[in-house]
PDB file of C-alpha atoms and ligand atoms in Angstrom:
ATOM      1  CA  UNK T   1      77.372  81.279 -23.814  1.00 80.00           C
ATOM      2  CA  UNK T   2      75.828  81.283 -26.938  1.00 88.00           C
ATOM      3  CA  UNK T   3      72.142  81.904 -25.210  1.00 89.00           C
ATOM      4  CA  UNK T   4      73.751  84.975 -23.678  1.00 90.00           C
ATOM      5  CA  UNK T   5      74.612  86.506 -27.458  1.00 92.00           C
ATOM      6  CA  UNK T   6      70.735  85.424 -28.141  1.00 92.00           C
ATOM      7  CA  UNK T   7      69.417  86.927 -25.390  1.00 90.00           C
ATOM      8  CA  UNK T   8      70.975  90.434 -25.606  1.00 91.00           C
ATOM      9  CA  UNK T   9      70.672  90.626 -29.251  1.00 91.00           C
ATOM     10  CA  UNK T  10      67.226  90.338 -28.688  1.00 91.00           C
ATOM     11  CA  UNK T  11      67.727  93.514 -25.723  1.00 88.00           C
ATOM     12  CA  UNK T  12      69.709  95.647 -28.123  1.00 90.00           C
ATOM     13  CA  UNK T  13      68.073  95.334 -31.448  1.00 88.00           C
ATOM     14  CA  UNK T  14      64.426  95.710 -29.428  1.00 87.00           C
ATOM     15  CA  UNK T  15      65.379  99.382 -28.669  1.00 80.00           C
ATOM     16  CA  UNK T  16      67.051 102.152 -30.512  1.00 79.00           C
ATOM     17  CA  UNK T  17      69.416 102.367 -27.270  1.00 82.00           C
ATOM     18  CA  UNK T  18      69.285 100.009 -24.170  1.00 81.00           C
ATOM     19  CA  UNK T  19      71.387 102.028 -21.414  1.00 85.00           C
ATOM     20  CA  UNK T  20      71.479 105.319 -23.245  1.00 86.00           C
ATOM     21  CA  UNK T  21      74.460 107.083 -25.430  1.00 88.00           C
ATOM     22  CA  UNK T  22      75.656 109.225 -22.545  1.00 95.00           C
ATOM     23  CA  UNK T  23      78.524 107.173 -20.045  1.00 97.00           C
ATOM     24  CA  UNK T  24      77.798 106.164 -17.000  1.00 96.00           C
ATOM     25  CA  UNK T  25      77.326 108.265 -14.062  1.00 95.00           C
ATOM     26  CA  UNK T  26      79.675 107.176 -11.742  1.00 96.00           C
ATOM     27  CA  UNK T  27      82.635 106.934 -14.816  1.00 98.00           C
ATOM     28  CA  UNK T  28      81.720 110.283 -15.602  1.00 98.00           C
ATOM     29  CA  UNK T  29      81.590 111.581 -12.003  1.00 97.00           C
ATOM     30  CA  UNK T  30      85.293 109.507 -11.428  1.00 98.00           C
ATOM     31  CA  UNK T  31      86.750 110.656 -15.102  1.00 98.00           C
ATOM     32  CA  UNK T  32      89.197 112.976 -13.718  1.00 98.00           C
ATOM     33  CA  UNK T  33      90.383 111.133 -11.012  1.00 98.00           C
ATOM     34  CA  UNK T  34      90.666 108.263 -12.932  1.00 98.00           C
ATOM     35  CA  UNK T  35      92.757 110.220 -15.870  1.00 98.00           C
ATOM     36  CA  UNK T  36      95.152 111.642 -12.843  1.00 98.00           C
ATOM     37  CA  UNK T  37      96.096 108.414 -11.578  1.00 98.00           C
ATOM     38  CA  UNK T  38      95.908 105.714 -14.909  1.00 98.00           C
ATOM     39  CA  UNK T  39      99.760 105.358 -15.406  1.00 97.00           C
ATOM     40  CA  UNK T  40      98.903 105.431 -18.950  1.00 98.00           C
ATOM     41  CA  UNK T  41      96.040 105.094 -21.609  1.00 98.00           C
ATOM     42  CA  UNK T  42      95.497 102.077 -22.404  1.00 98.00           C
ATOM     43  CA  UNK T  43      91.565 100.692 -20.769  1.00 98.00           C
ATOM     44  CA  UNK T  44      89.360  97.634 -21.258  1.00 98.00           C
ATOM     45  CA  UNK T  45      86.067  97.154 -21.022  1.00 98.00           C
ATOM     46  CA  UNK T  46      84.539  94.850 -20.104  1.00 98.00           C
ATOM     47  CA  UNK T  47      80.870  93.410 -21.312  1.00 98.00           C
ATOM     48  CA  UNK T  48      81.023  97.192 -23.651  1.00 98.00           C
ATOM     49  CA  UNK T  49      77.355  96.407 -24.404  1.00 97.00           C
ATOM     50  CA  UNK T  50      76.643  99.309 -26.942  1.00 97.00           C
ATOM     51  CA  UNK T  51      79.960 101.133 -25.826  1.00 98.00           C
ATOM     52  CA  UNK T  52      78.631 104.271 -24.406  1.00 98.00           C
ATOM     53  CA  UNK T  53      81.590 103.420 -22.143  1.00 98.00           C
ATOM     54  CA  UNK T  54      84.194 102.851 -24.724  1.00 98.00           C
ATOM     55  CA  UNK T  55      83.602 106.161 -26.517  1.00 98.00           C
ATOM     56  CA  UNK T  56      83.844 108.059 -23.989  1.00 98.00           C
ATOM     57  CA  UNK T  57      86.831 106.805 -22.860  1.00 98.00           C
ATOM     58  CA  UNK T  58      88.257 107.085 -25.794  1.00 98.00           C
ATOM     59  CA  UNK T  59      86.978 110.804 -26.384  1.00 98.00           C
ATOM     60  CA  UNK T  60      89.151 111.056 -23.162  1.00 98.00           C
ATOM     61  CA  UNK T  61      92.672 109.367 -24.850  1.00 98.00           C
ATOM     62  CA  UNK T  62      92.189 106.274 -23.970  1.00 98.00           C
ATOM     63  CA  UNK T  63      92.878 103.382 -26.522  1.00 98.00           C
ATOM     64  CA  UNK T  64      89.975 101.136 -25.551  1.00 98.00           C
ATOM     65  CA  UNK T  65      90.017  97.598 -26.244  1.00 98.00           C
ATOM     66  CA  UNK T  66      86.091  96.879 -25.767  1.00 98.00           C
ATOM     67  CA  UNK T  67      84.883  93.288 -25.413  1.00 98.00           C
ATOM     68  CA  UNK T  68      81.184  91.563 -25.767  1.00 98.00           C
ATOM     69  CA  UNK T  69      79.254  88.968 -26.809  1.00 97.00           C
ATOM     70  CA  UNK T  70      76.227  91.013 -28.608  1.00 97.00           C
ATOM     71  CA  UNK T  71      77.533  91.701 -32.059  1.00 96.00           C
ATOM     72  CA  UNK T  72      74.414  93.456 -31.951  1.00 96.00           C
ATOM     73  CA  UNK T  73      75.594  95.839 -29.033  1.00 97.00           C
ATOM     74  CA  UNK T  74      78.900  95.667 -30.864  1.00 97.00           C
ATOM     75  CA  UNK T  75      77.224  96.793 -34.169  1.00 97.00           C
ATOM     76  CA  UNK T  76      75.697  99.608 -32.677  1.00 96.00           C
ATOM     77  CA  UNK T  77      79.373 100.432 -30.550  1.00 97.00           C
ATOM     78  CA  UNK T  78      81.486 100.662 -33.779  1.00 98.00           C
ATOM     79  CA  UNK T  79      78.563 102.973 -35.138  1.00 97.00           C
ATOM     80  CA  UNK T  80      79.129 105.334 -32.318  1.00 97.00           C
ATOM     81  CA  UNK T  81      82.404 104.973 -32.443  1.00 98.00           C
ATOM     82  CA  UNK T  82      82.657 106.318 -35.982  1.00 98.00           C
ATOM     83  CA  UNK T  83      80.075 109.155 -35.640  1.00 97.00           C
ATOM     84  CA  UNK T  84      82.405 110.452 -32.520  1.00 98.00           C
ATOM     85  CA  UNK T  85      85.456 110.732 -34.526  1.00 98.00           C
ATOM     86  CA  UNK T  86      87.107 107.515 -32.517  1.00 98.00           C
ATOM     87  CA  UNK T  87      88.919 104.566 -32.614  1.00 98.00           C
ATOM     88  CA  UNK T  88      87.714 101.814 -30.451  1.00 98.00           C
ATOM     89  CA  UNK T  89      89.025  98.004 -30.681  1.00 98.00           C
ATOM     90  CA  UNK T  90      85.376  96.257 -30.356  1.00 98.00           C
ATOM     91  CA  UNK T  91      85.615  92.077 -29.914  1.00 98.00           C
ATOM     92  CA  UNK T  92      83.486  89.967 -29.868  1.00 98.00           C
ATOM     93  CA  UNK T  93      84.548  87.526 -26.815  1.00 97.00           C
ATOM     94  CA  UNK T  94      82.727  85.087 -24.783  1.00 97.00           C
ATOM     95  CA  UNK T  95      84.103  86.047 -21.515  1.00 98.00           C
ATOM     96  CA  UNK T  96      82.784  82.913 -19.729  1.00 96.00           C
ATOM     97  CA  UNK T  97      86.653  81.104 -19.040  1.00 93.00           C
ATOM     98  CA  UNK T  98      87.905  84.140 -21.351  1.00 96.00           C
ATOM     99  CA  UNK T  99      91.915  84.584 -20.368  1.00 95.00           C
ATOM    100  CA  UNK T 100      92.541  88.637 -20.591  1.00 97.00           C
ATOM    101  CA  UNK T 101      95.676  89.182 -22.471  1.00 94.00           C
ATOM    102  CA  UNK T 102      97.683  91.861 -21.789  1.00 95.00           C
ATOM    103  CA  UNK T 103      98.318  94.705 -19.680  1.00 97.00           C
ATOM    104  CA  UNK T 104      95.824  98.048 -19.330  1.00 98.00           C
ATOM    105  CA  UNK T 105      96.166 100.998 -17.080  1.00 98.00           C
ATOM    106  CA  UNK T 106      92.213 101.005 -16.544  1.00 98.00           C
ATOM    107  CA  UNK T 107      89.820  98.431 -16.709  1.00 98.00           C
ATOM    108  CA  UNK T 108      86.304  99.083 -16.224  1.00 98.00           C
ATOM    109  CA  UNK T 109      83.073  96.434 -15.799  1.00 98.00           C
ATOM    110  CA  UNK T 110      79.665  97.998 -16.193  1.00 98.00           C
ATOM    111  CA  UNK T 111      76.464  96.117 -14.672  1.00 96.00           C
ATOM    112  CA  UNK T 112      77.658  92.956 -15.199  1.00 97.00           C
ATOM    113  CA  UNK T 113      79.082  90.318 -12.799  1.00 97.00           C
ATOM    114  CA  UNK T 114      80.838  87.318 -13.898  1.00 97.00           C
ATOM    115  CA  UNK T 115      82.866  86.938 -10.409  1.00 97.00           C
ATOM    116  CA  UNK T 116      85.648  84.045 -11.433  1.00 97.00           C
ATOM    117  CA  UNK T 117      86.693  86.815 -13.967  1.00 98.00           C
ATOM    118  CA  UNK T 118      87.324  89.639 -11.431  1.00 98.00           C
ATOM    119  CA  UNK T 119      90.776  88.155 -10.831  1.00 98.00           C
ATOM    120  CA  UNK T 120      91.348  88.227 -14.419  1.00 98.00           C
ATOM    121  CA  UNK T 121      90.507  91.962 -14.636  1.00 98.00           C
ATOM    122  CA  UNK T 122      92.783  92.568 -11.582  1.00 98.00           C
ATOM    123  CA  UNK T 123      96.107  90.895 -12.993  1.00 98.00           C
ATOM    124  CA  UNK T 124      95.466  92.647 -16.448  1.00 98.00           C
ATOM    125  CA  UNK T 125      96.022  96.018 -14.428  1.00 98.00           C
ATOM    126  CA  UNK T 126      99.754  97.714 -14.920  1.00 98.00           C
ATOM    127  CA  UNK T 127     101.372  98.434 -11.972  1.00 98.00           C
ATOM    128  CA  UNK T 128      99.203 101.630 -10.268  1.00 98.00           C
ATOM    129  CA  UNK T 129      96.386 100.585 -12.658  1.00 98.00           C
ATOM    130  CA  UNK T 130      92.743 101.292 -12.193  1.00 98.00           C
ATOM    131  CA  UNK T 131      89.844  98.997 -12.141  1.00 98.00           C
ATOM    132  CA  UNK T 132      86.092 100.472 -11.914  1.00 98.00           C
ATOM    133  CA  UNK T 133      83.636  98.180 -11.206  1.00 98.00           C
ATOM    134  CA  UNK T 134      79.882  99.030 -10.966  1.00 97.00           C
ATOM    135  CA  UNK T 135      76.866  96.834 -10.943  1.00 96.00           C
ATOM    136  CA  UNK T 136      73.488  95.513  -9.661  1.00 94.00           C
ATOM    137  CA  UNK T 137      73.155  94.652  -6.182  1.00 94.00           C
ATOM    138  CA  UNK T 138      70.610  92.231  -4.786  1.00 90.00           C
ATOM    139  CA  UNK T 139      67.618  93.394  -3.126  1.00 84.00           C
ATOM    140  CA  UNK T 140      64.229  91.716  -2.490  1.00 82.00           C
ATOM    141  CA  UNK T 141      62.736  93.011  -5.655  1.00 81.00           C
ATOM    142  CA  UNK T 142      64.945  92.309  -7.487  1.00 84.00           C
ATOM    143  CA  UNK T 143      65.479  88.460  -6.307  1.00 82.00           C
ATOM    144  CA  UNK T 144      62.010  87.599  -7.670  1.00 81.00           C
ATOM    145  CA  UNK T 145      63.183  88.472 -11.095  1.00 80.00           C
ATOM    146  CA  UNK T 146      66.586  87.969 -11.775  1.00 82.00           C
ATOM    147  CA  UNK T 147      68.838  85.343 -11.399  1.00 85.00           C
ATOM    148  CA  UNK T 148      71.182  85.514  -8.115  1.00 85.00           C
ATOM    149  CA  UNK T 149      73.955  84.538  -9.765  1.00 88.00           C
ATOM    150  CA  UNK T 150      74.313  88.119 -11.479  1.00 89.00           C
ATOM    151  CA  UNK T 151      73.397  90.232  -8.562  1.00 93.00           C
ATOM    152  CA  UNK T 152      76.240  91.055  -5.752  1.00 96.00           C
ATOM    153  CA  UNK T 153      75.370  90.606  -2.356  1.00 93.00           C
ATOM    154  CA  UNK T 154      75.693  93.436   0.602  1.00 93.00           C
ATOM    155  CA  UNK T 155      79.393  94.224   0.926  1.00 96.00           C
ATOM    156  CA  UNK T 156      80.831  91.384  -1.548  1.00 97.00           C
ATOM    157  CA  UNK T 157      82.305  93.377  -3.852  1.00 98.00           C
ATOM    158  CA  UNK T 158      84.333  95.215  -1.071  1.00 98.00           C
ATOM    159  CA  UNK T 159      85.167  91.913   0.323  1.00 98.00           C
ATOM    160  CA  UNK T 160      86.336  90.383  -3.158  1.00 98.00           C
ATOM    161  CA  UNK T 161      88.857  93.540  -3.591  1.00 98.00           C
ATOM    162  CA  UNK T 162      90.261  93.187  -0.007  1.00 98.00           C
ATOM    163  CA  UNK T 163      91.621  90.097  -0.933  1.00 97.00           C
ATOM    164  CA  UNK T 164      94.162  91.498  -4.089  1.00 98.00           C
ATOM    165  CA  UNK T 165      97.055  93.573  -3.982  1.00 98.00           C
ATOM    166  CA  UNK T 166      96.509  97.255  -3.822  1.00 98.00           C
ATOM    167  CA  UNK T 167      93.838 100.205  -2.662  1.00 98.00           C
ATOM    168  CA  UNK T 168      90.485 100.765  -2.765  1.00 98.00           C
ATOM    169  CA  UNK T 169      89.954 104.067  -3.226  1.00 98.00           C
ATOM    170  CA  UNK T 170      86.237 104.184  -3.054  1.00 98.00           C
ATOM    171  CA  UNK T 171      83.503 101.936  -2.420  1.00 98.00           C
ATOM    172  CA  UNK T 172      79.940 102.926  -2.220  1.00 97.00           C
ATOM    173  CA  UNK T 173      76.546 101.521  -1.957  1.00 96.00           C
ATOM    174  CA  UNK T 174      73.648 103.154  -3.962  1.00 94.00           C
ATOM    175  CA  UNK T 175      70.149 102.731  -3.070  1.00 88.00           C
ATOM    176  CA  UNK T 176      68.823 104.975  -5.664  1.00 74.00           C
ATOM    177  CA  UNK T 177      65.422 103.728  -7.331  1.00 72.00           C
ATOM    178  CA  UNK T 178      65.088  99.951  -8.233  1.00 75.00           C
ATOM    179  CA  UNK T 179      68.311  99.096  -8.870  1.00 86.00           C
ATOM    180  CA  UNK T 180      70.812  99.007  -5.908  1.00 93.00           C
ATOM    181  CA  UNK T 181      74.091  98.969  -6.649  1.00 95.00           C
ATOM    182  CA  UNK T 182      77.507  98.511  -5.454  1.00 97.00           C
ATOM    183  CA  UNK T 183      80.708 100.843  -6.864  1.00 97.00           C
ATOM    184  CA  UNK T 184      84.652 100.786  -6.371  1.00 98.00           C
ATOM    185  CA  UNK T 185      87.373 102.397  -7.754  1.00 98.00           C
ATOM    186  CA  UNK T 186      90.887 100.005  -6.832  1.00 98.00           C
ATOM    187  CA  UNK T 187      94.387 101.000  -7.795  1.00 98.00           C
ATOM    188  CA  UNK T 188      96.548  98.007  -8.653  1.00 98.00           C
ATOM    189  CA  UNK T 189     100.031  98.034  -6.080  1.00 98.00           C
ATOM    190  CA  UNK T 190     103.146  99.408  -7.507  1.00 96.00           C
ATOM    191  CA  UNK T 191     105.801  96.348  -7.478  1.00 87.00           C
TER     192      UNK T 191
HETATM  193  C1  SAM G 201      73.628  95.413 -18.911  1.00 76.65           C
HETATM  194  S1  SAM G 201      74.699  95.238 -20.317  1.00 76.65           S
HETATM  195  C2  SAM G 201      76.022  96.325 -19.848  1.00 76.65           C
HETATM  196  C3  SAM G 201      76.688  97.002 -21.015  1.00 76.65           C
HETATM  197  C4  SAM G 201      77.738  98.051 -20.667  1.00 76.65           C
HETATM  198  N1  SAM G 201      78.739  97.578 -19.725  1.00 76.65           N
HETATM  199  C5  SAM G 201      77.103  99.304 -20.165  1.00 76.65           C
HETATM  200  O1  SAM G 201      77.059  99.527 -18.939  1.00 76.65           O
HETATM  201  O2  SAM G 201      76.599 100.080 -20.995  1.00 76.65           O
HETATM  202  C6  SAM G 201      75.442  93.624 -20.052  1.00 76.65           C
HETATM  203  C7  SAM G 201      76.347  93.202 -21.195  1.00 76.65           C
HETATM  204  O3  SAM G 201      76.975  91.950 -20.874  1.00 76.65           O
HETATM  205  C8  SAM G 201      77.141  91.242 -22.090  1.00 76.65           C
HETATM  206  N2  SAM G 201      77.354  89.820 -21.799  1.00 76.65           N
HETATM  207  C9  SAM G 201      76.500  88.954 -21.176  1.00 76.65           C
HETATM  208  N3  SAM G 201      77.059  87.727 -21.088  1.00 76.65           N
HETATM  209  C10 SAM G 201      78.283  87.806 -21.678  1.00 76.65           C
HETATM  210  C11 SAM G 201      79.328  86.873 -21.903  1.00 76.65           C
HETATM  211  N4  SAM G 201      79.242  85.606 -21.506  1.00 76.65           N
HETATM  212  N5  SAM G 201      80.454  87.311 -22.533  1.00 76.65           N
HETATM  213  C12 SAM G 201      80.560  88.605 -22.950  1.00 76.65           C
HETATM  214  N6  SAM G 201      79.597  89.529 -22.751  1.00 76.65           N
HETATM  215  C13 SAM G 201      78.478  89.141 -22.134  1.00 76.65           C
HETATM  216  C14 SAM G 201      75.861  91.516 -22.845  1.00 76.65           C
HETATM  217  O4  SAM G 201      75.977  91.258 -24.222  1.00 76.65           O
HETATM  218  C15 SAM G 201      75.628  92.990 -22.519  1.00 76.65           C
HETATM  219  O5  SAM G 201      76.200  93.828 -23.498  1.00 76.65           O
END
């Protein structure tokens, strides 16, 4: 939606860097596993925002196709991108009723929910693919700020998974500081 691109424009270009330059936590705490069991090297990501993300997957030998609707996050991704020495594929893509096209051995989607596109994400996997999927859960704080429709409820990101073909190899809640969230690592079935 085009008062989503306004709206984190505005985030990004109000701050020299919104969620840092180093990955995220839990994608660098999974990185190994992750590189172990991708059948190959080929990862999306999904809402890259500033693509902390991106590079370092791609730092890791990924080819990472990178999607957002902030060419101001996107900007600021292909900036990194270049001072890292990397190639990253940066898009800018509404992904409200976006179709993913293609096959990737990892997808990953970083604090943001937009749940009719988690089957998407799921049948772009290969076969033995990986999906990592962390974001905001709800809690009482946070439900007099922010809009429900972008927080996950207790246990409904396990729940989603359990209905698609494959494993989940790790699902945790976090209750660390203001921001609970929920995080899963799923491997796609083998045919
Ligand atoms: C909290 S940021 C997360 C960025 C990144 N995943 C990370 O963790 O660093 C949320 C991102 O979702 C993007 N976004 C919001 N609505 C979108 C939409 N409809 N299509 C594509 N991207 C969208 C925003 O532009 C923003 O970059």
């Amino acid at each position: 939606m085009e008062s989503d691109r306004i709206k984190w424009n505005r985030r990004f270009g109000s701050e020299d860097s919104y969620l840092g330059e180093r990955p995220s936590p839990f994608l660098l705490q999974e990185i190994g596993r992750i590189r172990q069991l991708a059948p190959g090297r080929r990862a999306l990501d999904i809402a890259c925002g500033e693509g902390r993300n991106s590079v370092f997957l791609a730092q890791h030998g990924f080819g990472v196709t990178a999607l957002d609707i902030s060419d101001t996050g996107l900007a600021r991704g292909r900036r990194r991108a270049e001072e890292a020495g990397v190639d990253v594929d940066f898009q800018q893509i509404d992904l409200e009723g976006f179709n993913i096209s293609g096959q990737y051995d990892l997808v990953i989607n970083f604090n943001f929910l937009l749940r009719d596109l988690i089957p998407a994400e799921v049948q772009a996997l290969s076969p033995g693919g990986i999906l990592v999927f962390d974001t905001i859960r709800e809690s009482e704080a946070l439900l007099a700020s922010h809009n429900p429709a972008y927080l996950l409820g207790t246990g409904e990101l396990r729940r989603i998974f359990e209905e698609f073909s494959g494993d989940i190899l790790l699902y945790e809640e976090v209750n660390a500081g203001e921001m609970p969230t929920a995080r899963l690592l799923f491997r796609m079935a083998f045919p």
